Amino acid sequence: MITILGGEILSALGTKEQRLKHLLDTTYRVDTKHMTTVLDEDLSFSYYSIDDGERNSALSIPLNYLEEVVQKAIDKLGLDADALSRCGLFVGSASNDLSLSLPLGQNYDNSQVESVPCERIGNGYYADHLTKYFGLNDFSLTYNTACTSSANAVIDAASMLEGGLIDYALIIGFEMFAPISFEGFVAMQLLSPDKIAPFDKHRSGIVLGEAVSALFMSRDDVSPSSWLYRGGTSSCETHSVTGANPDGSGIAEVISAALKDAGINESSIKGVKAHGTSSALNDAAEINGMKKVFTNAPDFFSLKPYIGHTLGSCGASEMLLMLECVDAEFLPGTPNFVNCDDELEWMPLSEKKICKSGHFMLNYFGFGGNNTSIVIEKVVR
Amino acid sequence: MIYVHNVGSVHREEGEELDVKAAWKMVSPAMIRRTDRFIQLSLLGAYAAIGEKELERETALYMASGQGNLAVFKRLRDQRYIKKQPPKPVDYINSLSNTSGFYVAQFFKIEGKNLNVSRLGFVAETTLLLAQNDLVLNKVEQVLVGGVDELQEPFSFTRKTLGISDERPLGEGSNWMLLSRKKEGSLASLEVLKQAMGLDELKVYLQQIDVTSQLAFGQRCSKEVIEMLLGDKKHFEVSCGFYETASLYLLNTFIESGKGELIFVDNYEDRYRVVKLNC
């Protein structure tokens, strides 16, 4: 049996005490990001920056955050050097080539090539660094499947643990503020100017955020836990490169497959962490997909109003938040949900609900047709 | 044990010409408009492996790349800093690495698990290891594994970010293989050793292999190490400019032309990984 040991997260919600208070009270903190576009146009959008006190995350090097969050997770779980040497690394991020962006940006007229050091950089740079820094096992992969990146990393980590290639797995989800990515969302007119309100009738789009998370998994013969990974699937819906089929057929398929992989039926699901981006079409596709599988609306909620849409990081980051909520014996409400959308009919939890254990589904959907669904279980021992 | 059922490669050496757009237009003119050269290169390589064969809808696709779609990053950079233009939505979408896999999946009408993975070294071997594990555990029925890297100018910049010397010729390629558990009709069996090893461990391992096995080496293996490990074994060599996923080009070339057992050794820093092929 694959176990989920827990971990640590840096996000807009701050420390564990702060984030539990926000999640219990259905509150959040969000910043305003001012941007001067390439057309010298001043724009303001809500943005969930990492709440890290004095540091300015936008200017920080991701490695600082990665080392910090992994170290905190190691300390929390009491993992020793031997355990780390048997731990594979699975990094998920939509920020492709962050390590290359800097030299590329510095060389946009191709005149400064000489100043670039001869050093292997590119995708995998962060994984390579973390493997050496923490003395991890040789196995590492970096996943770039847009918003499902670290969710797919979780599924593959479970597979490699089941196959016995590794005894522990460290899953990293990270997403930092990236101007080109931000402007890409602006260009596609996907951002809400003010707030993220998943499944609400007046939802107006996505609010982006940054998060760095470290999640450890293992097997029960190596390291038991009250949290179990029960199953998960990922699929590629070729309807459109930018989103799931609004009729929910692709989402229903991946949810059904995840339930089958977990060996349970839909009535066993105690709560669903929805992807819930607050975009009109994606939220509709998600509800339509759930309706094809669930006879009655399950308790579902979106965590994106708390930390923003953290893109490739949301797989690991939202799983960690969910573990913390259920460990504190509740499912969180969905902030900003006020008005039921008549076309969706189903409504997310708007306030917290007591919940101590059971099976839970976590759904993630991304660009490139990537749909991912994971089933986990909290066992009361 | 897993089996290779189809292989196909599109490969170019530095200094050679390859009009990917024209070549792909011959196959699927409808898929030109929103795709860029990197995506077309991915499609062309996958088509070289699969052709018009109909794949099962659940077929998974694991695509690996050493450097990803750098050309689109350069376009986005130029749009932002030189042309002072906002990013074009199509360029932003294409900058997401899994967009290539999406178009390959769309072309072959496959809707299984679709991954885009990368690594500084061993990217092809690690992706094959992941596919092997998922196949052995029955997580997937068959996997289309691809490795795609595009030659990028300026070459001096590319060499530096790959960490290779100025004299080293570069290449590019899109190399694909279809893997499954089924032995019937296969071209070869494939096994990726589960753990990486140090040089001493590798030497011990190589002493135990069959005397008729051929040895091949990855592009990061030094001449000294190759000479030391080769001994009296037959050396299977493929001339190829440097790119991170070129290991798949070598494996595909052996499957297409070789017979017997191949032990392929790749190196990154002080670690080694081994892939065994039997044709």
XYZ file of C-alpha atoms in Angstrom:
660
model
C 0.000 0.000 0.000
C 1.300 3.456 -0.908
C 1.397 5.924 1.960
C 1.315 9.708 1.959
C 3.536 11.015 4.710
C 2.831 14.759 4.453
C 5.108 17.672 3.809
C 5.343 21.425 3.745
C 4.060 24.255 1.596
C 4.967 27.882 1.037
C 2.016 29.820 -0.312
C -0.035 32.945 0.151
C -1.594 31.360 3.256
C 1.606 31.633 5.332
C 2.528 29.334 8.216
C 0.626 26.172 9.110
C -1.218 27.978 11.912
C -2.123 30.840 9.584
C -3.304 28.581 6.805
C -5.427 26.426 9.093
C -7.067 29.552 10.467
C -7.800 30.793 6.944
C -9.128 27.401 5.863
C -11.299 27.083 8.985
C -12.655 30.615 8.644
C -12.998 30.484 4.813
C -10.796 33.570 4.510
C -7.691 34.363 2.464
C -5.221 37.096 1.676
C -4.463 38.250 -1.822
C -2.164 40.913 -3.237
C -2.467 43.183 -6.205
C 0.068 42.738 -8.946
C 0.794 45.883 -10.929
C 2.275 45.301 -14.326
C 3.456 47.556 -17.042
C 2.942 45.611 -20.193
C 5.213 45.695 -23.164
C 2.788 48.252 -24.593
C 3.443 50.525 -21.577
C -0.056 49.807 -20.366
C -0.521 49.706 -16.584
C -2.568 46.762 -15.454
C -3.611 45.606 -12.011
C -4.641 42.069 -11.196
C -5.153 40.159 -8.006
C -2.283 37.760 -7.362
C -1.487 35.327 -4.559
C 2.171 35.863 -3.664
C 3.989 33.630 -1.225
C 3.585 35.128 2.229
C 7.204 35.095 3.281
C 7.661 38.144 5.410
C 10.582 40.270 4.364
C 11.548 38.540 1.155
C 10.210 39.599 -2.187
C 9.319 36.335 -3.816
C 9.156 37.688 -7.340
C 12.851 38.478 -7.202
C 13.968 35.444 -5.252
C 15.726 32.528 -6.785
C 13.453 29.450 -6.708
C 16.264 27.336 -5.279
C 16.059 29.199 -1.963
C 12.417 28.322 -1.641
C 12.895 24.760 -2.793
C 15.673 24.052 -0.306
C 13.703 25.676 2.498
C 10.450 23.842 1.898
C 12.124 20.447 1.437
C 14.220 20.902 4.585
C 11.125 21.817 6.590
C 9.325 18.725 5.302
C 12.324 16.500 6.124
C 12.520 17.937 9.627
C 8.790 17.574 10.177
C 8.806 13.923 9.124
C 12.126 13.093 10.773
C 13.632 11.529 7.641
C 17.289 10.541 7.964
C 20.079 10.335 5.365
C 19.392 6.646 4.704
C 15.729 7.330 3.959
C 16.674 10.207 1.654
C 19.162 8.011 -0.226
C 16.218 5.724 -1.060
C 13.978 8.606 -2.095
C 13.220 9.412 -5.746
C 12.370 12.927 -6.818
C 9.408 14.003 -8.954
C 9.260 17.717 -9.732
C 6.139 19.254 -11.263
C 6.039 22.773 -12.631
C 4.492 24.549 -15.581
C 7.357 27.024 -15.556
C 9.337 25.325 -18.218
C 12.977 26.259 -18.452
C 13.109 28.746 -15.598
C 16.804 28.011 -15.322
C 17.202 28.803 -19.003
C 15.005 31.898 -18.976
C 17.669 33.963 -17.311
C 20.479 33.316 -19.802
C 17.970 33.526 -22.646
C 16.726 36.861 -21.345
C 20.268 38.127 -20.955
C 21.085 37.190 -24.519
C 18.177 38.477 -26.484
C 20.441 40.184 -28.974
C 22.733 37.163 -29.069
C 25.660 39.418 -28.257
C 26.405 38.140 -24.792
C 26.801 34.449 -25.422
C 30.362 34.581 -24.158
C 29.123 35.597 -20.713
C 27.044 32.429 -20.341
C 28.951 29.823 -18.331
C 29.411 26.403 -19.881
C 27.171 24.496 -17.520
C 24.362 22.015 -18.109
C 21.154 23.889 -17.357
C 17.591 23.572 -18.519
C 14.685 21.372 -17.600
C 15.703 19.199 -14.711
C 18.096 21.755 -13.247
C 16.136 22.118 -10.012
C 15.684 18.369 -9.617
C 19.387 17.833 -10.203
C 20.256 20.430 -7.582
C 17.854 19.032 -4.976
C 19.063 15.463 -5.547
C 22.638 16.492 -4.809
C 21.782 18.922 -2.011
C 19.717 16.418 -0.025
C 21.519 13.208 -1.062
C 18.485 11.696 -2.771
C 18.324 8.563 -4.933
C 19.462 8.901 -8.569
C 15.935 8.654 -9.898
C 14.431 12.017 -10.712
C 12.125 13.397 -13.350
C 10.714 16.847 -13.999
C 7.129 16.963 -15.210
C 5.758 19.663 -17.403
C 2.129 18.950 -18.152
C 0.793 22.443 -17.398
C -1.645 22.524 -14.470
C -1.468 18.777 -13.872
C 2.340 18.668 -13.598
C 2.747 17.811 -9.929
C -0.480 15.750 -9.875
C 1.019 13.530 -12.566
C 4.225 13.478 -10.524
C 2.209 12.054 -7.598
C 0.769 9.280 -9.790
C 4.175 8.295 -11.144
C 5.756 8.463 -7.694
C 3.133 5.975 -6.511
C 3.889 3.748 -9.483
C 7.647 3.766 -8.850
C 7.059 3.041 -5.154
C 4.758 0.154 -6.062
C 7.381 -1.173 -8.458
C 9.938 -1.143 -5.649
C 12.420 1.063 -7.525
C 12.412 3.495 -4.631
C 11.267 3.354 -0.999
C 10.371 7.018 -0.600
C 9.247 9.651 -3.073
C 9.543 13.385 -2.815
C 7.072 15.276 -4.961
C 7.768 18.932 -5.564
C 5.186 21.341 -6.910
C 6.507 24.771 -7.644
C 5.352 27.831 -9.456
C 6.792 31.296 -9.055
C 5.698 34.558 -10.595
C 6.796 34.570 -14.241
C 6.095 37.701 -16.331
C 5.734 35.881 -19.654
C 3.363 33.332 -18.158
C 1.334 36.092 -16.505
C 1.157 38.036 -19.764
C 0.178 34.853 -21.580
C -2.874 34.547 -19.358
C -3.621 38.237 -19.873
C -3.362 37.784 -23.648
C -5.785 34.874 -23.506
C -8.183 36.983 -21.412
C -8.377 34.304 -18.759
C -7.637 36.403 -15.670
C -10.228 37.836 -13.335
C -9.559 41.457 -12.476
C -10.493 40.990 -8.843
C -11.393 37.658 -7.311
C -11.568 33.955 -7.900
C -15.075 32.592 -7.325
C -15.230 28.970 -8.441
C -18.630 27.660 -9.526
C -20.315 30.983 -8.711
C -22.809 32.328 -11.218
C -20.749 35.522 -11.595
C -17.315 33.914 -11.733
C -15.052 36.035 -13.885
C -11.868 34.069 -14.395
C -8.649 32.847 -12.871
C -6.422 34.521 -10.287
C -2.878 33.199 -10.439
C -0.692 32.424 -7.460
C 2.670 31.032 -6.498
C 3.368 28.063 -4.290
C 6.270 25.769 -3.505
C 5.451 22.469 -1.877
C 7.239 19.291 -0.863
C 5.203 16.127 -0.359
C 6.677 12.806 0.749
C 5.204 9.398 -0.062
C 6.309 5.869 0.773
C 4.975 2.316 1.188
C 3.351 0.960 4.322
C 6.105 -1.674 4.668
C 8.641 1.172 4.816
C 6.806 4.015 6.487
C 3.165 3.633 7.583
C 0.785 6.580 7.602
C -2.873 7.265 8.222
C -3.007 8.699 4.693
C -3.050 6.232 1.804
C -2.772 6.772 -1.931
C -5.533 4.547 -3.313
C -5.328 5.206 -7.039
C -5.136 7.715 -9.807
C -5.268 8.143 -13.546
C -4.262 10.658 -16.113
C -5.551 11.038 -19.633
C -5.224 13.302 -22.637
C -8.453 14.719 -23.945
C -7.834 15.810 -27.513
C -10.968 17.933 -27.792
C -9.040 21.197 -27.432
C -5.510 22.214 -26.477
C -6.844 24.836 -24.053
C -9.506 23.019 -22.111
C -11.667 20.031 -21.396
C -14.773 19.315 -23.412
C -17.499 21.425 -21.733
C -19.874 18.461 -21.885
C -17.708 16.853 -19.191
C -17.179 13.603 -21.089
C -13.393 13.642 -20.764
C -13.542 14.569 -17.097
C -16.117 11.868 -16.369
C -13.841 9.345 -18.021
C -10.799 10.194 -15.919
C -12.823 10.336 -12.686
C -14.355 6.922 -13.420
C -10.939 5.481 -14.215
C -9.504 6.835 -10.955
C -12.330 5.244 -8.971
C -11.732 1.958 -10.769
C -8.002 2.161 -10.095
C -8.760 2.812 -6.413
C -11.166 -0.122 -6.354
C -14.085 1.863 -4.949
C -17.322 3.309 -6.274
C -18.473 6.917 -6.257
C -20.654 6.490 -3.190
C -17.515 5.913 -1.098
C -16.151 9.383 -1.826
C -16.465 11.628 1.231
C -15.300 14.800 -0.475
C -13.948 16.102 -3.772
C -11.220 18.679 -4.098
C -12.350 20.183 -7.357
C -9.968 21.824 -9.797
C -12.334 24.831 -9.596
C -10.459 27.511 -11.515
C -13.377 29.944 -11.673
C -13.268 30.038 -15.450
C -16.724 29.799 -17.021
C -16.051 26.839 -19.291
C -13.740 24.833 -17.043
C -16.055 24.966 -14.047
C -18.955 23.911 -16.273
C -16.943 21.028 -17.718
C -16.004 19.898 -14.220
C -19.569 19.905 -12.903
C -20.844 18.195 -16.051
C -18.143 15.568 -15.643
C -18.995 14.924 -11.997
C -22.703 14.695 -12.846
C -21.981 11.830 -15.224
C -20.309 9.851 -12.430
C -21.909 10.877 -9.131
C -25.600 10.138 -8.619
C -25.850 12.928 -6.062
C -23.588 15.930 -5.652
C -20.684 15.001 -3.388
C -19.270 17.504 -0.917
C -16.853 19.422 -3.090
C -14.747 22.542 -2.753
C -12.038 24.526 -4.506
C -8.814 25.553 -2.795
C -7.869 28.107 -5.436
C -9.547 31.051 -3.662
C -7.053 30.419 -0.815
C -3.774 30.231 -2.761
C -4.732 31.141 -6.329
C -4.271 28.961 -9.354
C -0.719 27.800 -8.797
C -0.591 26.033 -12.185
C 1.912 23.157 -12.130
C 2.245 23.369 -8.365
C -1.427 22.812 -7.560
C -1.211 19.005 -7.658
C 1.061 18.744 -4.644
C 0.125 22.053 -2.999
C -3.618 21.457 -2.923
C -3.118 17.853 -1.784
C -1.055 19.075 1.162
C -3.674 21.665 2.095
C -6.357 19.013 1.928
C -4.387 16.649 4.195
C -4.019 19.439 6.736
C -7.747 20.192 6.670
C -8.853 16.589 7.200
C -6.161 16.084 9.852
C -7.824 19.036 11.599
C -11.142 17.209 11.044
C -12.854 19.392 8.457
C -13.400 19.916 4.758
C -12.924 23.565 3.814
C -15.526 25.854 2.309
C -15.070 27.665 -0.989
C -14.567 31.405 -0.467
C -16.438 33.805 -2.746
C -19.136 31.321 -3.654
C -22.359 33.275 -3.269
C -24.725 32.678 -6.169
C -25.733 29.319 -7.542
C -25.281 29.045 -11.293
C -28.568 27.688 -12.640
C -26.745 25.919 -15.436
C -24.383 24.138 -13.037
C -27.014 23.443 -10.361
C -24.487 21.846 -8.030
C -22.934 24.063 -5.367
C -19.599 23.687 -3.585
C -19.307 23.771 0.193
C -19.413 27.421 1.122
C -18.392 26.779 4.734
C -16.295 24.158 6.480
C -17.824 20.802 7.235
C -16.706 18.338 9.881
C -14.908 15.369 8.368
C -12.416 13.075 10.080
C -11.681 10.277 7.644
C -12.702 8.487 4.455
C -11.928 8.441 0.756
C -11.308 11.699 -1.068
C -10.955 12.583 -4.713
C -8.634 15.289 -6.027
C -9.160 16.535 -9.571
C -6.787 18.502 -11.763
C -7.230 19.598 -15.373
C -4.823 21.455 -17.602
C -3.882 22.841 -20.982
C -2.843 20.228 -23.485
C -5.938 18.176 -22.667
C -4.347 16.788 -19.523
C -6.917 15.468 -17.046
C -5.823 13.871 -13.777
C -7.820 12.389 -10.917
C -6.433 10.939 -7.690
C -8.125 9.057 -4.841
C -6.642 9.120 -1.339
C -7.882 7.798 1.993
C -7.530 8.916 5.589
C -7.681 5.906 7.852
C -8.522 6.304 11.514
C -6.302 3.890 13.397
C 10.304 -7.834 -19.918
C 8.851 -5.294 -22.334
C 8.906 -5.291 -26.111
C 9.479 -2.768 -28.850
C 6.891 -2.927 -31.622
C 7.616 0.129 -33.740
C 10.540 2.496 -34.066
C 11.047 5.620 -36.121
C 13.470 8.510 -36.211
C 13.907 11.890 -37.798
C 17.453 13.037 -37.322
C 19.665 15.872 -38.555
C 23.295 16.773 -38.088
C 24.543 20.324 -37.600
C 25.112 21.821 -41.063
C 22.436 19.706 -42.746
C 19.044 21.029 -43.837
C 15.707 19.610 -42.719
C 12.509 21.342 -43.782
C 10.262 19.948 -41.084
C 7.275 22.078 -42.020
C 7.295 20.916 -45.641
C 7.739 17.307 -44.578
C 4.883 17.453 -42.093
C 2.677 19.318 -44.568
C 2.914 16.258 -46.812
C 1.476 14.161 -43.991
C -1.099 16.470 -42.442
C -1.573 19.938 -43.952
C -4.416 20.607 -41.514
C -2.052 20.485 -38.534
C 0.326 23.206 -39.687
C -1.417 26.416 -38.688
C -1.134 26.320 -34.898
C 1.961 24.165 -34.603
C 5.561 25.333 -34.638
C 8.712 23.556 -35.804
C 9.333 21.756 -32.500
C 5.797 20.359 -32.481
C 6.058 19.419 -36.169
C 9.376 17.701 -35.463
C 7.657 15.722 -32.692
C 4.829 14.758 -35.041
C 7.187 13.808 -37.851
C 9.234 11.485 -35.640
C 6.149 9.825 -34.185
C 4.804 9.379 -37.715
C 8.093 7.789 -38.758
C 7.506 5.202 -36.051
C 3.774 4.637 -36.343
C 2.829 5.757 -39.837
C -0.818 5.129 -40.611
C -1.121 2.322 -38.059
C -4.168 2.670 -35.848
C -3.244 2.761 -32.176
C -5.476 1.686 -29.317
C -7.250 4.699 -27.864
C -5.799 4.057 -24.374
C -2.194 4.167 -25.623
C -0.060 6.296 -23.310
C 2.453 8.823 -24.593
C 5.627 9.687 -22.673
C 7.628 12.396 -24.370
C 11.087 13.344 -23.164
C 13.261 16.275 -24.065
C 16.613 17.527 -22.899
C 15.967 21.186 -23.617
C 12.303 21.437 -24.604
C 10.844 23.844 -27.093
C 13.474 26.552 -26.779
C 12.556 28.229 -30.049
C 9.179 29.295 -28.739
C 10.828 30.722 -25.637
C 13.076 32.753 -27.849
C 10.053 33.993 -29.814
C 8.303 34.981 -26.586
C 11.470 36.705 -25.406
C 11.835 38.577 -28.689
C 8.170 39.582 -28.662
C 8.507 40.939 -25.132
C 11.905 42.611 -25.155
C 12.631 43.501 -28.765
C 9.324 43.882 -30.586
C 7.606 45.187 -27.436
C 4.567 43.074 -28.143
C 2.419 41.025 -25.798
C 2.803 37.269 -26.193
C 0.764 35.693 -28.935
C -1.663 33.233 -27.331
C -0.585 30.495 -29.750
C 3.055 30.976 -28.760
C 2.182 30.915 -25.071
C 0.218 27.695 -25.508
C 3.042 26.157 -27.537
C 5.528 27.128 -24.824
C 3.825 24.647 -22.508
C 5.872 21.529 -23.073
C 2.977 19.106 -23.175
C 1.434 20.889 -26.167
C 3.618 18.748 -28.439
C 2.298 15.596 -26.828
C -1.239 16.888 -27.226
C -0.844 17.257 -30.999
C 0.808 13.847 -31.331
C -2.071 12.342 -29.336
C -4.610 14.200 -31.434
C -3.022 13.006 -34.686
C -2.960 9.360 -33.609
C -6.313 9.589 -31.812
C -4.895 8.334 -28.538
C -6.247 9.580 -25.216
C -4.205 7.689 -22.607
C -1.809 9.183 -20.085
C 0.234 11.899 -21.756
C 3.444 13.040 -20.094
C 6.181 15.495 -20.867
C 9.271 14.809 -18.805
C 12.781 16.117 -18.665
C 16.065 15.646 -16.878
C 19.580 17.058 -17.204
C 21.096 13.660 -17.999
C 19.650 10.182 -18.683
C 16.386 11.711 -19.858
C 15.718 8.973 -22.408
C 16.752 6.122 -20.085
C 14.669 7.462 -17.187
C 11.620 7.862 -19.408
C 12.067 4.294 -20.655
C 12.396 3.149 -17.040
C 9.124 4.866 -16.170
C 7.426 3.238 -19.168
C 8.889 -0.161 -18.257
C 7.611 0.136 -14.682
C 4.109 1.201 -15.768
C 3.926 -1.639 -18.298
C 5.169 -4.278 -15.868
C 2.649 -3.120 -13.247
C -0.166 -3.189 -15.839
C -0.761 0.525 -15.369
C -0.775 0.938 -19.140
C -1.155 -1.490 -22.041
C 1.241 0.193 -24.426
C 3.305 3.364 -24.429
C 4.512 5.541 -27.265
C 7.851 6.857 -25.978
C 9.473 9.769 -27.762
C 12.523 11.933 -27.339
C 12.629 15.277 -29.108
C 15.347 17.915 -29.158
C 15.618 20.716 -31.679
C 18.880 22.242 -32.886
C 18.997 25.854 -31.774
C 21.090 28.790 -32.872
C 23.343 30.327 -31.773
C 25.126 27.002 -31.494
C 27.712 28.388 -29.068
C 24.895 29.211 -26.615
C 23.356 25.773 -27.052
C 26.699 24.053 -26.407
C 27.173 26.073 -23.239
C 23.760 25.220 -21.799
C 24.338 21.577 -22.636
C 27.697 21.785 -20.890
C 29.674 20.463 -23.871
C 32.831 21.708 -25.578
C 32.900 24.224 -28.450
C 34.251 21.582 -30.833
C 31.421 19.113 -30.333
C 29.058 18.893 -33.356
C 25.383 19.242 -32.492
C 22.379 17.409 -33.870
C 18.651 17.250 -33.478
C 16.160 14.466 -33.554
C 12.709 13.133 -32.906
C 13.014 9.443 -32.060
C 10.062 7.300 -31.062
C 9.301 3.717 -30.095
C 6.096 1.894 -29.288
C 6.438 -0.350 -26.233
C 4.139 -3.036 -24.888
C 4.119 -6.210 -22.815
C 3.191 -8.292 -25.858
C 6.014 -10.318 -27.345
C 4.162 -11.362 -30.505
C 5.146 -9.334 -33.512
C 7.756 -7.329 -31.638
C 11.036 -6.072 -33.075
C 13.058 -6.418 -29.883
C 12.903 -6.874 -26.136
C 14.038 -3.997 -23.981
C 15.163 -3.839 -20.379
C 16.278 -0.783 -18.454
C 18.319 -1.665 -15.383
C 16.446 -0.250 -12.417
C 19.289 1.490 -10.650
C 22.046 3.800 -11.825
C 25.528 2.678 -10.872
C 29.050 3.913 -10.323
C 31.936 2.988 -12.623
C 33.239 0.130 -10.466
C 29.790 -1.415 -10.212
C 29.360 -1.039 -13.966
C 32.675 -2.820 -14.629
C 31.529 -5.780 -12.515
C 28.204 -5.850 -14.348
C 29.851 -5.810 -17.773
C 32.119 -8.720 -16.849
C 29.007 -10.899 -16.544
C 27.404 -10.165 -19.910
C 27.389 -12.601 -22.787
C 30.572 -12.656 -24.902
C 28.550 -12.088 -28.069
C 26.861 -8.951 -26.755
C 27.660 -5.697 -28.455
C 28.364 -2.563 -26.450
C 27.224 0.954 -27.243
C 27.800 4.171 -25.353
C 25.960 7.401 -24.735
C 27.256 10.737 -25.906
C 28.487 11.822 -22.477
C 30.755 8.781 -22.089
C 34.400 9.789 -22.413
C 36.764 8.049 -24.867
C 38.830 6.782 -21.937
C 35.842 5.174 -20.252
C 34.676 3.628 -23.536
C 38.118 2.121 -24.193
C 38.315 0.808 -20.656
C 34.836 -0.760 -20.689
C 34.857 -2.058 -24.246
C 37.582 -4.662 -23.806
C 37.254 -7.211 -26.593
C 33.538 -6.615 -27.070
C 32.143 -5.475 -30.400
C 31.431 -1.761 -30.418
C 28.125 -0.676 -31.966
C 28.607 2.930 -33.030
C 26.285 5.460 -34.617
C 27.578 8.791 -35.866
C 25.417 11.470 -34.345
C 25.691 15.132 -33.349
C 25.018 15.857 -29.701
C 21.533 16.197 -28.247
C 20.183 14.886 -24.977
C 17.702 12.380 -26.381
C 20.104 10.945 -28.976
C 20.214 7.698 -26.948
C 16.877 6.838 -28.542
C 18.361 7.408 -31.996
C 21.074 4.882 -31.234
C 18.620 2.338 -29.816
C 16.288 2.763 -32.791
C 19.199 2.389 -35.212
C 20.266 -0.871 -33.583
C 16.718 -2.233 -33.695
C 16.431 -1.318 -37.373
C 19.827 -2.654 -38.373
C 21.278 -4.867 -35.692
C 20.883 -8.409 -34.504
C 21.652 -9.993 -31.170
C 22.083 -8.305 -27.820
C 23.063 -4.698 -27.305
C 24.195 -3.349 -23.950
C 23.852 0.416 -24.060
C 25.704 2.388 -21.393
C 25.030 6.062 -20.788
C 26.774 8.414 -18.443
C 25.943 11.621 -16.605
C 28.518 13.045 -14.223
C 29.797 10.016 -12.241
C 26.747 7.777 -12.697
C 25.899 5.218 -15.381
C 22.663 3.698 -16.632
C 22.249 0.572 -18.742
C 19.632 -0.394 -21.332
C 19.589 -3.905 -22.837
C 18.133 -4.642 -26.248
C 17.652 -8.057 -27.796
C 16.726 -8.252 -31.440
